[in-house]
Short mmCIF file of N, CA and C in Angstrom, two decimals:
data_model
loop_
_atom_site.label_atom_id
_atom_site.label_comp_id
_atom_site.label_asym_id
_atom_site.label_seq_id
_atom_site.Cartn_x
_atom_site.Cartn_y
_atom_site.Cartn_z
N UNK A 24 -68.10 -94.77 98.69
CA UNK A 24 -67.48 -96.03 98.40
C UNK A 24 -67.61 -97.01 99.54
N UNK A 25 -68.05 -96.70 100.86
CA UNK A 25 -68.47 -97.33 101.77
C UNK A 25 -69.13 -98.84 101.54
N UNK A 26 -70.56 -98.02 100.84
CA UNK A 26 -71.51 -99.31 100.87
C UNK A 26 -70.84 -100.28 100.58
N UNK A 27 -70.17 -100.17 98.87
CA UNK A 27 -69.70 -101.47 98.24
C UNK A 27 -68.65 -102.07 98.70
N UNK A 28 -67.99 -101.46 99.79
CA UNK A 28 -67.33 -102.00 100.69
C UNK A 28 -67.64 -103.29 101.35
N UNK A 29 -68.75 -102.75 101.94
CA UNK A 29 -69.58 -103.63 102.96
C UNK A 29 -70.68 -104.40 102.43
N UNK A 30 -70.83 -104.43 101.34
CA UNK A 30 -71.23 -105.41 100.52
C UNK A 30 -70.85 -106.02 99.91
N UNK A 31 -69.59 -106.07 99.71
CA UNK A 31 -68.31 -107.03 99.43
C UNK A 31 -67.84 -107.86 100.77
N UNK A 32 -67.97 -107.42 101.18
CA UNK A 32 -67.36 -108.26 103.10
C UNK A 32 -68.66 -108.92 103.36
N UNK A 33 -69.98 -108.19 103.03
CA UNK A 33 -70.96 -109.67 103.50
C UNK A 33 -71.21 -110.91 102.97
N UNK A 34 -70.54 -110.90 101.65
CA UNK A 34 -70.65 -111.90 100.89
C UNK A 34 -70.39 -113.47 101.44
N UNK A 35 -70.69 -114.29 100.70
CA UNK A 35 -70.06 -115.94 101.47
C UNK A 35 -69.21 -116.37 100.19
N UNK A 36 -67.95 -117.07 101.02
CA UNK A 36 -66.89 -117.59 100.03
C UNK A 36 -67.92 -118.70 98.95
N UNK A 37 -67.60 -119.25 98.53
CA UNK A 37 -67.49 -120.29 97.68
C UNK A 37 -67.56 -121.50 98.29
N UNK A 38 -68.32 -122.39 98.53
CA UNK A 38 -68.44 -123.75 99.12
C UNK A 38 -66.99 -123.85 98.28
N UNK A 39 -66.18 -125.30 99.72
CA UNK A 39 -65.46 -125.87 98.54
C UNK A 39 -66.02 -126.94 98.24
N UNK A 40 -65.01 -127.83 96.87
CA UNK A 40 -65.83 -129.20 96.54
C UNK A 40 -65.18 -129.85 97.44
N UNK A 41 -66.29 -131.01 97.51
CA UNK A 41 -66.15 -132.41 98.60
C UNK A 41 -65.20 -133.21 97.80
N UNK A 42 -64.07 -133.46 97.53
CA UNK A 42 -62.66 -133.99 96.63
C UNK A 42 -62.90 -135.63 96.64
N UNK A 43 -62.96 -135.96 97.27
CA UNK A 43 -63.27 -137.38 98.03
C UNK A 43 -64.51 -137.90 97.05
N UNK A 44 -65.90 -137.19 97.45
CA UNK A 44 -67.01 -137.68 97.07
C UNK A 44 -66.73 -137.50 95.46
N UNK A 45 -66.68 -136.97 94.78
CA UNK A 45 -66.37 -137.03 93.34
C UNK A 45 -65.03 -137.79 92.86
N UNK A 46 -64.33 -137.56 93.39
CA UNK A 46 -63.31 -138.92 92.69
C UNK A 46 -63.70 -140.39 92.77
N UNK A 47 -64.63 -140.25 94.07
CA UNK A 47 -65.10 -141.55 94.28
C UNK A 47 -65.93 -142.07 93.13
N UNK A 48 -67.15 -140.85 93.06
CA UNK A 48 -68.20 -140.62 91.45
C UNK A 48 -67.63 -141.22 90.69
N UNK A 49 -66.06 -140.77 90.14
CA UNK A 49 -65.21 -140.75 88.72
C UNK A 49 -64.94 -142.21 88.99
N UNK A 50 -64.14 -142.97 90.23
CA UNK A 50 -63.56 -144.42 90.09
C UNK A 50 -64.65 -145.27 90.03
N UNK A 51 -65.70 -145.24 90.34
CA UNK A 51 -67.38 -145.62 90.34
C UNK A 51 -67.68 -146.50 88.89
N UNK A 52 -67.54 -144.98 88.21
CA UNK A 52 -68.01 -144.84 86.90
C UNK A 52 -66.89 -145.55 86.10
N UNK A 53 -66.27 -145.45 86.15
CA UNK A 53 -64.83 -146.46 85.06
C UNK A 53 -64.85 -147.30 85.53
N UNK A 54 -65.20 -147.87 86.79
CA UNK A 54 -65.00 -149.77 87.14
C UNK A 54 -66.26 -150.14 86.18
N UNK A 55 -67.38 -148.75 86.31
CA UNK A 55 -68.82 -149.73 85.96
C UNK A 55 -68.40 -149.87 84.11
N UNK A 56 -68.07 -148.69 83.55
CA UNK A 56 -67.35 -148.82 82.32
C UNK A 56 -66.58 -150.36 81.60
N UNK A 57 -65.22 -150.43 82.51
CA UNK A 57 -64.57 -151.07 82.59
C UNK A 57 -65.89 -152.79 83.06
N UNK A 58 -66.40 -152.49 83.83
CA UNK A 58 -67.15 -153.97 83.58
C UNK A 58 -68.33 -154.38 82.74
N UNK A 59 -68.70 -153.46 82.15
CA UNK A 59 -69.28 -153.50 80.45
C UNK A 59 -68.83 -153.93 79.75
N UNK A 60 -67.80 -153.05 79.30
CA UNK A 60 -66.51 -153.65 78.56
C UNK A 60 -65.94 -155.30 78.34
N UNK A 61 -66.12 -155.75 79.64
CA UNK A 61 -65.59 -156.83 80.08
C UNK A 61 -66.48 -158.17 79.63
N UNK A 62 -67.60 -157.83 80.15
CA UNK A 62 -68.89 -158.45 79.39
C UNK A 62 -69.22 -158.66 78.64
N UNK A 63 -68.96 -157.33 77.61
CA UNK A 63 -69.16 -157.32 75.54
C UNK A 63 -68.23 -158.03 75.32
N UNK A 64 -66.97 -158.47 75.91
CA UNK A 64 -65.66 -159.17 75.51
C UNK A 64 -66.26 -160.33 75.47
N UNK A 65 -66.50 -160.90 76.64
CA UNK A 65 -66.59 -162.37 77.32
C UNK A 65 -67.94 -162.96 76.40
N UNK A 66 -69.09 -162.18 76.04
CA UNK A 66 -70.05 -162.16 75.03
C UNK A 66 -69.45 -162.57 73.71
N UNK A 67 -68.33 -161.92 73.11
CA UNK A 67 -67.67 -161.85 71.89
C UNK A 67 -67.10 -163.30 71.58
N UNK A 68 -66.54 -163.29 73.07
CA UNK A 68 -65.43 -164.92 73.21
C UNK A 68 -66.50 -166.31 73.15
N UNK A 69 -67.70 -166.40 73.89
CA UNK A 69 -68.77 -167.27 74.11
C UNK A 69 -68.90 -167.53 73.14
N UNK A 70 -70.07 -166.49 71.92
CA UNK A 70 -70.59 -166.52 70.65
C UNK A 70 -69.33 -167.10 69.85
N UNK A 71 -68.40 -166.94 69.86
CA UNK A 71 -67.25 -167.78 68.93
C UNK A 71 -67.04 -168.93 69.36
N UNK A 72 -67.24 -169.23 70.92
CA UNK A 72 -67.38 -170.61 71.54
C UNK A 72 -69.09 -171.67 70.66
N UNK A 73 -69.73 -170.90 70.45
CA UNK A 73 -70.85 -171.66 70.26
C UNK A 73 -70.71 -171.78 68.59
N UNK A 74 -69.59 -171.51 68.26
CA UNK A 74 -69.69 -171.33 66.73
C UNK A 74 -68.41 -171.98 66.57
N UNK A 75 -67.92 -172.34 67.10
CA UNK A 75 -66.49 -173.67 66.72
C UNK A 75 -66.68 -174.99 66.01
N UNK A 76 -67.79 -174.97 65.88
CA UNK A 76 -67.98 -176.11 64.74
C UNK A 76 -67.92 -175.59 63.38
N UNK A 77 -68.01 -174.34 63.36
CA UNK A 77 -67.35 -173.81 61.76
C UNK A 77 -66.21 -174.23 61.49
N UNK A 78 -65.33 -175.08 60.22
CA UNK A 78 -64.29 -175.70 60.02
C UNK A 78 -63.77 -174.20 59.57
N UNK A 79 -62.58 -174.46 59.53
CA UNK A 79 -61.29 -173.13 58.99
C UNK A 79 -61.52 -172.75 57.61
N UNK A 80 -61.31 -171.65 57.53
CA UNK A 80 -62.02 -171.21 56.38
C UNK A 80 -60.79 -171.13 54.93
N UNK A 81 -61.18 -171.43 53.96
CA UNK A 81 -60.21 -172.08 53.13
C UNK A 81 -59.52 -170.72 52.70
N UNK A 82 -58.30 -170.96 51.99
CA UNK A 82 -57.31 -170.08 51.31
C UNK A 82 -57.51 -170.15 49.91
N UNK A 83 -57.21 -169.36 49.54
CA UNK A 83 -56.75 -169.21 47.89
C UNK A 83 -56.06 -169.70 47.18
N UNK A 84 -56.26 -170.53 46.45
CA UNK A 84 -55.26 -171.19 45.57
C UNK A 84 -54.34 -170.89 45.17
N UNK A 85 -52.98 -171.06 44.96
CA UNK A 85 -51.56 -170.81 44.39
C UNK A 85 -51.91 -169.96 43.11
N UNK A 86 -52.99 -170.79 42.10
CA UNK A 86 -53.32 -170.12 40.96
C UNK A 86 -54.68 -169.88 40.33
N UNK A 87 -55.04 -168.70 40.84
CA UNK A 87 -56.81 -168.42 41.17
C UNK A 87 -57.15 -168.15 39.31
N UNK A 88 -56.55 -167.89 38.74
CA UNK A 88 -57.21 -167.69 37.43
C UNK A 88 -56.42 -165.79 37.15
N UNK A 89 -57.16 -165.50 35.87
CA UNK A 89 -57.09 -163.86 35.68
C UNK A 89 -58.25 -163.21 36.59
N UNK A 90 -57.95 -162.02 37.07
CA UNK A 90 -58.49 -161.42 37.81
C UNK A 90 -60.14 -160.61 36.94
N UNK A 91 -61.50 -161.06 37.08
CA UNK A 91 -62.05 -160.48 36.27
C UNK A 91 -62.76 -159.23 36.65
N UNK A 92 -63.09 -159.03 38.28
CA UNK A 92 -62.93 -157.81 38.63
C UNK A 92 -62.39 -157.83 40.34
N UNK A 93 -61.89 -156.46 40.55
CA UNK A 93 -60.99 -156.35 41.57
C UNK A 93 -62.02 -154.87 42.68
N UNK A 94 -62.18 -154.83 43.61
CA UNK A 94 -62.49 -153.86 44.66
C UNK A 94 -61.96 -153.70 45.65
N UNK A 95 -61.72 -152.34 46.35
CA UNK A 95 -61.27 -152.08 47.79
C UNK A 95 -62.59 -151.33 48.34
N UNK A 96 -62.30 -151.81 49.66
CA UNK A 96 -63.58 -151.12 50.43
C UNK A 96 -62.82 -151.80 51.82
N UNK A 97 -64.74 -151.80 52.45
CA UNK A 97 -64.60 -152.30 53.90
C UNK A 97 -65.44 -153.35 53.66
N UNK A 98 -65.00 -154.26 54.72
CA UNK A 98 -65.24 -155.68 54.75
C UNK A 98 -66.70 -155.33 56.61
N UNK A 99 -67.79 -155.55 56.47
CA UNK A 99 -68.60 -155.51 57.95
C UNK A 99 -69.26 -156.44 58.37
N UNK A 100 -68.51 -158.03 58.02
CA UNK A 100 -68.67 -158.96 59.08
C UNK A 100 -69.84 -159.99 58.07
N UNK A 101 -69.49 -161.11 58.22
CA UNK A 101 -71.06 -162.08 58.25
C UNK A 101 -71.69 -162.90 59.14
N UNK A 102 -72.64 -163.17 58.40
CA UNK A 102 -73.99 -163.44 59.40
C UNK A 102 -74.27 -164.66 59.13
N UNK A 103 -75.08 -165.28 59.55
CA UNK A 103 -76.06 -166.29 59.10
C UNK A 103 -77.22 -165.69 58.16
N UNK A 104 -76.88 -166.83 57.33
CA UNK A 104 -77.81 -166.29 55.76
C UNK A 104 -79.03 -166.00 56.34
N UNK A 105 -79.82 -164.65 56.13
CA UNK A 105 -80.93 -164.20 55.98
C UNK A 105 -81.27 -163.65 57.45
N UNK A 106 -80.79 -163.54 58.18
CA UNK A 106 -80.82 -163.41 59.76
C UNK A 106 -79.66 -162.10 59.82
N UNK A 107 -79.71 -161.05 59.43
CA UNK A 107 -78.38 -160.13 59.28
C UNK A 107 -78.17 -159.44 60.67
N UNK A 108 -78.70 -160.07 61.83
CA UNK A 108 -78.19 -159.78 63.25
C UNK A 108 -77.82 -160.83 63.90
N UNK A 109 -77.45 -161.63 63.33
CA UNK A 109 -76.81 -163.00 63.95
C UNK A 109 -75.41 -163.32 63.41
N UNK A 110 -74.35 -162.58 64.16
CA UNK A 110 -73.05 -161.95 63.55
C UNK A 110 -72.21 -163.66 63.87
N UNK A 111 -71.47 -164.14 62.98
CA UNK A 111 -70.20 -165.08 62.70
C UNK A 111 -69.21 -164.17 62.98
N UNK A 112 -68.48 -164.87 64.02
CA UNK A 112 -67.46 -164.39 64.51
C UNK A 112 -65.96 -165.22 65.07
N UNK A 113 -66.46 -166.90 64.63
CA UNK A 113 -65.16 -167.51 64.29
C UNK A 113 -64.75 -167.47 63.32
N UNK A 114 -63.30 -167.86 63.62
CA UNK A 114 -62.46 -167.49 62.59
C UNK A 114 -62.17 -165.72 62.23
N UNK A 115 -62.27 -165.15 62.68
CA UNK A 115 -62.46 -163.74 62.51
C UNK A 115 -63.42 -163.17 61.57
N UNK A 116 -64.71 -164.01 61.09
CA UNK A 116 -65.49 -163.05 60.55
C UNK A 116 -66.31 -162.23 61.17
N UNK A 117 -66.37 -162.29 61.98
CA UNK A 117 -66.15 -160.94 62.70
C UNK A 117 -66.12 -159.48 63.06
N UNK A 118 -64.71 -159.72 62.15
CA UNK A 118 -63.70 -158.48 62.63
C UNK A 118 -64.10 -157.55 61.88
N UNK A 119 -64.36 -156.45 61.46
CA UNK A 119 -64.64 -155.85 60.49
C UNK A 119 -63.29 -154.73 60.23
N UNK A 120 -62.92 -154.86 59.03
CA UNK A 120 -61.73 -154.02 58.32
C UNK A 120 -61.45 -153.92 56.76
N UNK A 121 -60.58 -152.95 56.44
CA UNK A 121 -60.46 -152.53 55.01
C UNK A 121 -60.15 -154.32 53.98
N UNK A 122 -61.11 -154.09 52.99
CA UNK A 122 -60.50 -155.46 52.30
C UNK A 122 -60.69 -155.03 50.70
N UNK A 123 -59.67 -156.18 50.23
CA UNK A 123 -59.31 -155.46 48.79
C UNK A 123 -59.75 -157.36 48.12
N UNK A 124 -61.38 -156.59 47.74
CA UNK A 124 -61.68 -158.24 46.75
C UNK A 124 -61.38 -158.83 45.60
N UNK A 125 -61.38 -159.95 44.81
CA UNK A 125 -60.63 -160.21 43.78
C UNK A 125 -61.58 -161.46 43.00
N UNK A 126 -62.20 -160.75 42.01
CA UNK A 126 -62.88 -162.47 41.64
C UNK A 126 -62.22 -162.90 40.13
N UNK A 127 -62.28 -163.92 40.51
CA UNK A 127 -61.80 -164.92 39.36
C UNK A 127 -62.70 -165.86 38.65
N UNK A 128 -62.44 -166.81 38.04
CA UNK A 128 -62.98 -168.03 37.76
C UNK A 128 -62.72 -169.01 38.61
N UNK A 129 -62.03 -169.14 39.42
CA UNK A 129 -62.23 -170.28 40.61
C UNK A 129 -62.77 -169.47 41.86
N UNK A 130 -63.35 -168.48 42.48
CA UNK A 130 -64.03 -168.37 43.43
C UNK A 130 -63.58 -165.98 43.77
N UNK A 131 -64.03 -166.17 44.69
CA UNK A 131 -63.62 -165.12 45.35
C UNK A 131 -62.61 -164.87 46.50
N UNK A 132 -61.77 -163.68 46.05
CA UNK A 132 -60.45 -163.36 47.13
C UNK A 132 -60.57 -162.57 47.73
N UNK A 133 -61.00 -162.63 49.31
CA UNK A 133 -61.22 -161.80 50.12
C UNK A 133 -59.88 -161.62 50.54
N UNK A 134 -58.84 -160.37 50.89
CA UNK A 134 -58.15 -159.88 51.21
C UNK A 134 -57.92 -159.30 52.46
N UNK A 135 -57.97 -159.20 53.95
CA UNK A 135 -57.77 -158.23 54.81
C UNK A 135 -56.49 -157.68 55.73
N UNK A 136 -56.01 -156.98 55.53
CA UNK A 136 -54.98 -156.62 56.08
C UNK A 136 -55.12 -156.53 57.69
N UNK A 137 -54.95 -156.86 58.42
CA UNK A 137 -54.85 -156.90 59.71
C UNK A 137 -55.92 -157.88 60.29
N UNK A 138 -56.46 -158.44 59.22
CA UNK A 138 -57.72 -159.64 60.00
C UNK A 138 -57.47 -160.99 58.90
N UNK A 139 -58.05 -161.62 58.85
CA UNK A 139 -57.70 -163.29 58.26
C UNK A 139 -58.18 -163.22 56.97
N UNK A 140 -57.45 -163.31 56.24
CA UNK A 140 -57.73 -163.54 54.87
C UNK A 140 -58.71 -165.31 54.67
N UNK A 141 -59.59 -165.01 53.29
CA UNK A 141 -59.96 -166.41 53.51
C UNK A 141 -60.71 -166.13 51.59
N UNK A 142 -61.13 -167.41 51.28
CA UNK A 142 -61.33 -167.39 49.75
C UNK A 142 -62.57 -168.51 49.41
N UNK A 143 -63.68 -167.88 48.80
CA UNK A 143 -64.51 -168.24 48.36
C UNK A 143 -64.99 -169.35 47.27
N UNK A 144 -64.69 -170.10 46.95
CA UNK A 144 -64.97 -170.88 45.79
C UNK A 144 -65.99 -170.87 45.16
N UNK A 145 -65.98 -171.08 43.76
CA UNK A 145 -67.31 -170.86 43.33
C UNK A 145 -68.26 -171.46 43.48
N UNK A 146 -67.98 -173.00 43.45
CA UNK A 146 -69.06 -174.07 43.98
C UNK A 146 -69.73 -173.43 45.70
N UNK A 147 -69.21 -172.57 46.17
CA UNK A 147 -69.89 -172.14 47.57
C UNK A 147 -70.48 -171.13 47.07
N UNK A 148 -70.50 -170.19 45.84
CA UNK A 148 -71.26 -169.26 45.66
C UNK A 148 -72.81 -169.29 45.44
N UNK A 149 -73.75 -168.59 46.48
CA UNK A 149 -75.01 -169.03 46.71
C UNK A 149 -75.39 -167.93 45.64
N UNK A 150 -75.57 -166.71 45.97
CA UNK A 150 -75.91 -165.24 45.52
C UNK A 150 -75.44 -164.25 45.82
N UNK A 151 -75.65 -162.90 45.04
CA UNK A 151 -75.11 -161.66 45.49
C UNK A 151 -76.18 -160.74 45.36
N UNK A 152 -76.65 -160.08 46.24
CA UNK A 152 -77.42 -159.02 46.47
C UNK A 152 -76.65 -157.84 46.92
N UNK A 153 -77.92 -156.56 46.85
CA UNK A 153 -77.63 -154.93 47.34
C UNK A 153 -77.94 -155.62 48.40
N UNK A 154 -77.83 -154.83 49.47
CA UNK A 154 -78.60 -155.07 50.72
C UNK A 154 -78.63 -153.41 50.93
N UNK A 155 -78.96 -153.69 52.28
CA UNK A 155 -78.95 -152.13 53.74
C UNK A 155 -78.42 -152.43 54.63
N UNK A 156 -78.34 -153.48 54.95
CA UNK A 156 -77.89 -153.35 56.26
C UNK A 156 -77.20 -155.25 56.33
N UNK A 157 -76.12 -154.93 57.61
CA UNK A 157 -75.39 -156.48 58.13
C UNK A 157 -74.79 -156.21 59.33
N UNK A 158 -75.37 -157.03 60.90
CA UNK A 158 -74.65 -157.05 61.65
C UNK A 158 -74.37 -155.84 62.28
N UNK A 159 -75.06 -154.63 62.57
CA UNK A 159 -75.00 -153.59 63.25
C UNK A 159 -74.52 -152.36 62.55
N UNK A 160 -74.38 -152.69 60.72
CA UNK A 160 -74.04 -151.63 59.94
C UNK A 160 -75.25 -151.57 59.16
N UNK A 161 -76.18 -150.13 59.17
CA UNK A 161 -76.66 -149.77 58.36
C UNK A 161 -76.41 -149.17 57.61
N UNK A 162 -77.20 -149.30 55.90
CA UNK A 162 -76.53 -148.41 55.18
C UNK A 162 -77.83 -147.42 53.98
N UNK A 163 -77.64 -146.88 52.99
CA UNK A 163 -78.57 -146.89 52.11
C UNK A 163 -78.91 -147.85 51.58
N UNK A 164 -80.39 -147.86 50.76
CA UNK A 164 -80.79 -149.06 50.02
C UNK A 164 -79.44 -149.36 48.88
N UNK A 165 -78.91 -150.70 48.93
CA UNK A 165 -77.96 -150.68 47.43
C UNK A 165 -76.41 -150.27 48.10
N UNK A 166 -76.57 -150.16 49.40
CA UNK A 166 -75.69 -149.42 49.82
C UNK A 166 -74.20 -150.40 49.95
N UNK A 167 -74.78 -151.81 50.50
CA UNK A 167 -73.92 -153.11 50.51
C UNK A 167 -73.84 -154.21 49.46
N UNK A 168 -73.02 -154.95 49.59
CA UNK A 168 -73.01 -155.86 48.55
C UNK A 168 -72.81 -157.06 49.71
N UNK A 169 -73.99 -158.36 49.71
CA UNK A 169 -74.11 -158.98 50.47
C UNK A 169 -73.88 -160.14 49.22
N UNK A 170 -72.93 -161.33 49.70
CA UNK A 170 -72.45 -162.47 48.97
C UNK A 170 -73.19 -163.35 50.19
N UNK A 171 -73.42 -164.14 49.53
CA UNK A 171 -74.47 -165.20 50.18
C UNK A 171 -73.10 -166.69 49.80
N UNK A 172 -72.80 -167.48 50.75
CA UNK A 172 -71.93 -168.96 50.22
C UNK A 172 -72.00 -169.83 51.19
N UNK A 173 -71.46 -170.97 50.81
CA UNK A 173 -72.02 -172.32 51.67
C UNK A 173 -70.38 -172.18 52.75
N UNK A 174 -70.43 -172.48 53.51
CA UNK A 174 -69.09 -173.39 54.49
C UNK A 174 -69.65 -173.87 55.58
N UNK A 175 -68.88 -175.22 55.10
CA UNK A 175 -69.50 -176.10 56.31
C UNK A 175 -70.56 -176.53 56.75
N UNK A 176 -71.68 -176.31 55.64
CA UNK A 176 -73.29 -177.14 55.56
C UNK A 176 -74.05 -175.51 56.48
N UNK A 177 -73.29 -174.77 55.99
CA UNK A 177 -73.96 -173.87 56.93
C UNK A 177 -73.72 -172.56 55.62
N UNK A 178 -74.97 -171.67 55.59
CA UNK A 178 -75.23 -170.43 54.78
C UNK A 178 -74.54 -168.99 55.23
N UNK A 179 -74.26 -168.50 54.93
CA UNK A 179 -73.34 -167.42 55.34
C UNK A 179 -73.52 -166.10 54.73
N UNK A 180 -73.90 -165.10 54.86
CA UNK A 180 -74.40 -163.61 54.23
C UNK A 180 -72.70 -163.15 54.64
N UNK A 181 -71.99 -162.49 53.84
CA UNK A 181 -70.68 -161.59 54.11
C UNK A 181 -70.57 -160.10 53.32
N UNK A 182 -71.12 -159.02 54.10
CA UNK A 182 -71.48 -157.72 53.79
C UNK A 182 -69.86 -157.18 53.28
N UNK A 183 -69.87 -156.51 52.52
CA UNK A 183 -68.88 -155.57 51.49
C UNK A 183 -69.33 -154.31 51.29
N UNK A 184 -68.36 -152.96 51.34
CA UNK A 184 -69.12 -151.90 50.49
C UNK A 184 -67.72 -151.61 49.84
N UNK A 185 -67.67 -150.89 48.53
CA UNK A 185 -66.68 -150.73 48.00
C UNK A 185 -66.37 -149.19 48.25
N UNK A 186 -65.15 -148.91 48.03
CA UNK A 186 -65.17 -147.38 48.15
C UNK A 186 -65.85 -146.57 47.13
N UNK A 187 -66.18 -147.20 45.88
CA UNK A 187 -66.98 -146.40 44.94
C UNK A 187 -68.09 -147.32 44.55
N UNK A 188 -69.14 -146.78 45.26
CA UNK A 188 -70.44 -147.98 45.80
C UNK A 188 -71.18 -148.00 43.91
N UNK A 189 -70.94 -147.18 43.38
CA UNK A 189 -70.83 -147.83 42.01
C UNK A 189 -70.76 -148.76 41.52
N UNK A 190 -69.99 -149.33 41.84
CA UNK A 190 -69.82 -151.08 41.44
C UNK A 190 -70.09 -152.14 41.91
N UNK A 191 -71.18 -151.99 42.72
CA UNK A 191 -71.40 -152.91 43.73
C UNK A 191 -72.90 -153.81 42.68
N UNK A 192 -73.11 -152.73 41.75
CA UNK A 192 -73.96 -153.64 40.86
C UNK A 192 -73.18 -154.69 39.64
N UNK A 193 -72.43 -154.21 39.04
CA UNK A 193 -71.49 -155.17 38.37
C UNK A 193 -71.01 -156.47 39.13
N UNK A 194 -70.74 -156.31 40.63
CA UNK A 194 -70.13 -157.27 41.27
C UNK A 194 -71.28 -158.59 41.58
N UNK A 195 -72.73 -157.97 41.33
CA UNK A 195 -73.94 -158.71 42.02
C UNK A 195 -74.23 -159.27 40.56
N UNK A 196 -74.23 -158.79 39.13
CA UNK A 196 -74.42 -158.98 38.34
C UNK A 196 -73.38 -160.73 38.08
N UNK A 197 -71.77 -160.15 38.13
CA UNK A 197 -70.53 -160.86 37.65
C UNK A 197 -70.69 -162.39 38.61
N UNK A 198 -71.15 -162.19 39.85
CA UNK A 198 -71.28 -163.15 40.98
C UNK A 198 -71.94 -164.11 40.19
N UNK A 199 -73.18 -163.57 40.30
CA UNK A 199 -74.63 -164.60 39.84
C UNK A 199 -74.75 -165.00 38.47
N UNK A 200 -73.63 -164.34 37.29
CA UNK A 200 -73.45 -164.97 36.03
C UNK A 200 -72.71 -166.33 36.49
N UNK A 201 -71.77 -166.03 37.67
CA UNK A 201 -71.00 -166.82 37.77
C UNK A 201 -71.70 -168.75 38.27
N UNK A 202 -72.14 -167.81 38.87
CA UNK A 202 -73.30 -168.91 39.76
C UNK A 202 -73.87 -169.64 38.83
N UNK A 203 -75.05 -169.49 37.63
CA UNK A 203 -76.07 -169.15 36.80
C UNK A 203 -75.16 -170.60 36.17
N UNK A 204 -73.68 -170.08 35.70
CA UNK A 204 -73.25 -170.57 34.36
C UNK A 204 -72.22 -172.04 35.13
N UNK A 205 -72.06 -172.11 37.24
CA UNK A 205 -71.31 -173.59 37.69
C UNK A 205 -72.02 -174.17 37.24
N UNK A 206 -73.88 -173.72 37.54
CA UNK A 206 -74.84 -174.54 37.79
C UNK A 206 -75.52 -175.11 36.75
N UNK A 207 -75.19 -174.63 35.72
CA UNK A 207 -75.57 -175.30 34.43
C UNK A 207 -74.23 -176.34 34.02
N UNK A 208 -73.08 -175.80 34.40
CA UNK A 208 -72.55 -177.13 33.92
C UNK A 208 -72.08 -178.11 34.60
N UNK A 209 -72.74 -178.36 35.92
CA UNK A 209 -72.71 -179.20 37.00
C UNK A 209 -74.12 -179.80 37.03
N UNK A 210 -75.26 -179.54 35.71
CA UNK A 210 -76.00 -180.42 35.87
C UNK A 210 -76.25 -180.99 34.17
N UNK A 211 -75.06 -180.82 33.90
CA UNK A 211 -74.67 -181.51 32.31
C UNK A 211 -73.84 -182.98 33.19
#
């Protein structure tokens, strides 16, 4: 039992760690964090600075009509029409969160609970397409429902998916009847 004696005693402890040099590593790394962070903010705040000539985005009428179809989903921001990486972000479009839509005969009711509600009119209704993708959300082909509308002399793409992406063809269908049938009697 000797040997393993003495081959246990020649051994070398364990470096310790340098405590200092790695916490330093760790506070390093979260300032550089923390000033990323800071940047994507100040980025966020600018781009809404260069976009303040968008007027306030209208409300819903006291009395929008009967409801002819209704969806919940998620709401992922709009763009500038046809450009779906060029994110609108005054006024909070933006924000992306759960929204519960509502169309009528006077326009569309965008709903969001914790971000700005705002309402579509029909005379602003351009088109409704599937899409794939808006603003840093990709999806399957068909996967979105992209509403195309005017505010403020300016074109606007506003991505939707419903929770039962099923219906996202009825809604592209119901839109563009809608469209189809201002525009015929706005040129009577």
């Amino acid at each position: 039992m000797t040997p393993v004696i003495l081959l246990a005693a020649d051994r070398k402890s364990a470096e310790v760690t340098d405590w200092a040099a790695r916490v330093g590593w760790v506070v390093g790394l979260l300032l550089f964090v923390a000033l990323v962070y800071w940047l994507m903010r100040e980025g966020w705040k600018w781009r809404g600075t260069l976009q303040s000539d968008l007027p306030e985005l209208p409300t819903a009428p006291s009395a929008p009509g009967a409801a002819r179809l209704t969806m919940t989903g998620r709401y992922h921001g709009s763009t500038t029409a046809g450009q779906w990486l060029d994110r609108i972000v005054a006024h909070g479009l933006g924000t992306r969160s759960r929204v519960e839509l509502t169309l009528t005969d006077a326009g569309l009711d965008v709903v969001r609970p914790g971000a700005s509600d705002f309402f579509i009119p029909v005379g602003a209704l351009r088109e409704a397409v599937l899409g794939k993708g808006i603003a840093g959300k990709v999806l399957t082909e068909g996967g979105l429902l992209v509403v195309t509308w005017e505010h403020g002399g300016r074109l606007i793409d506003s991505g939707f998916r419903s929770d039962h992406a099923a219906e996202h063809g009825a809604w592209v269908d119901a839109i563009n009847s809608m469209i189809n049938k201002s525009e015929t009697e706005g040129a009577r």
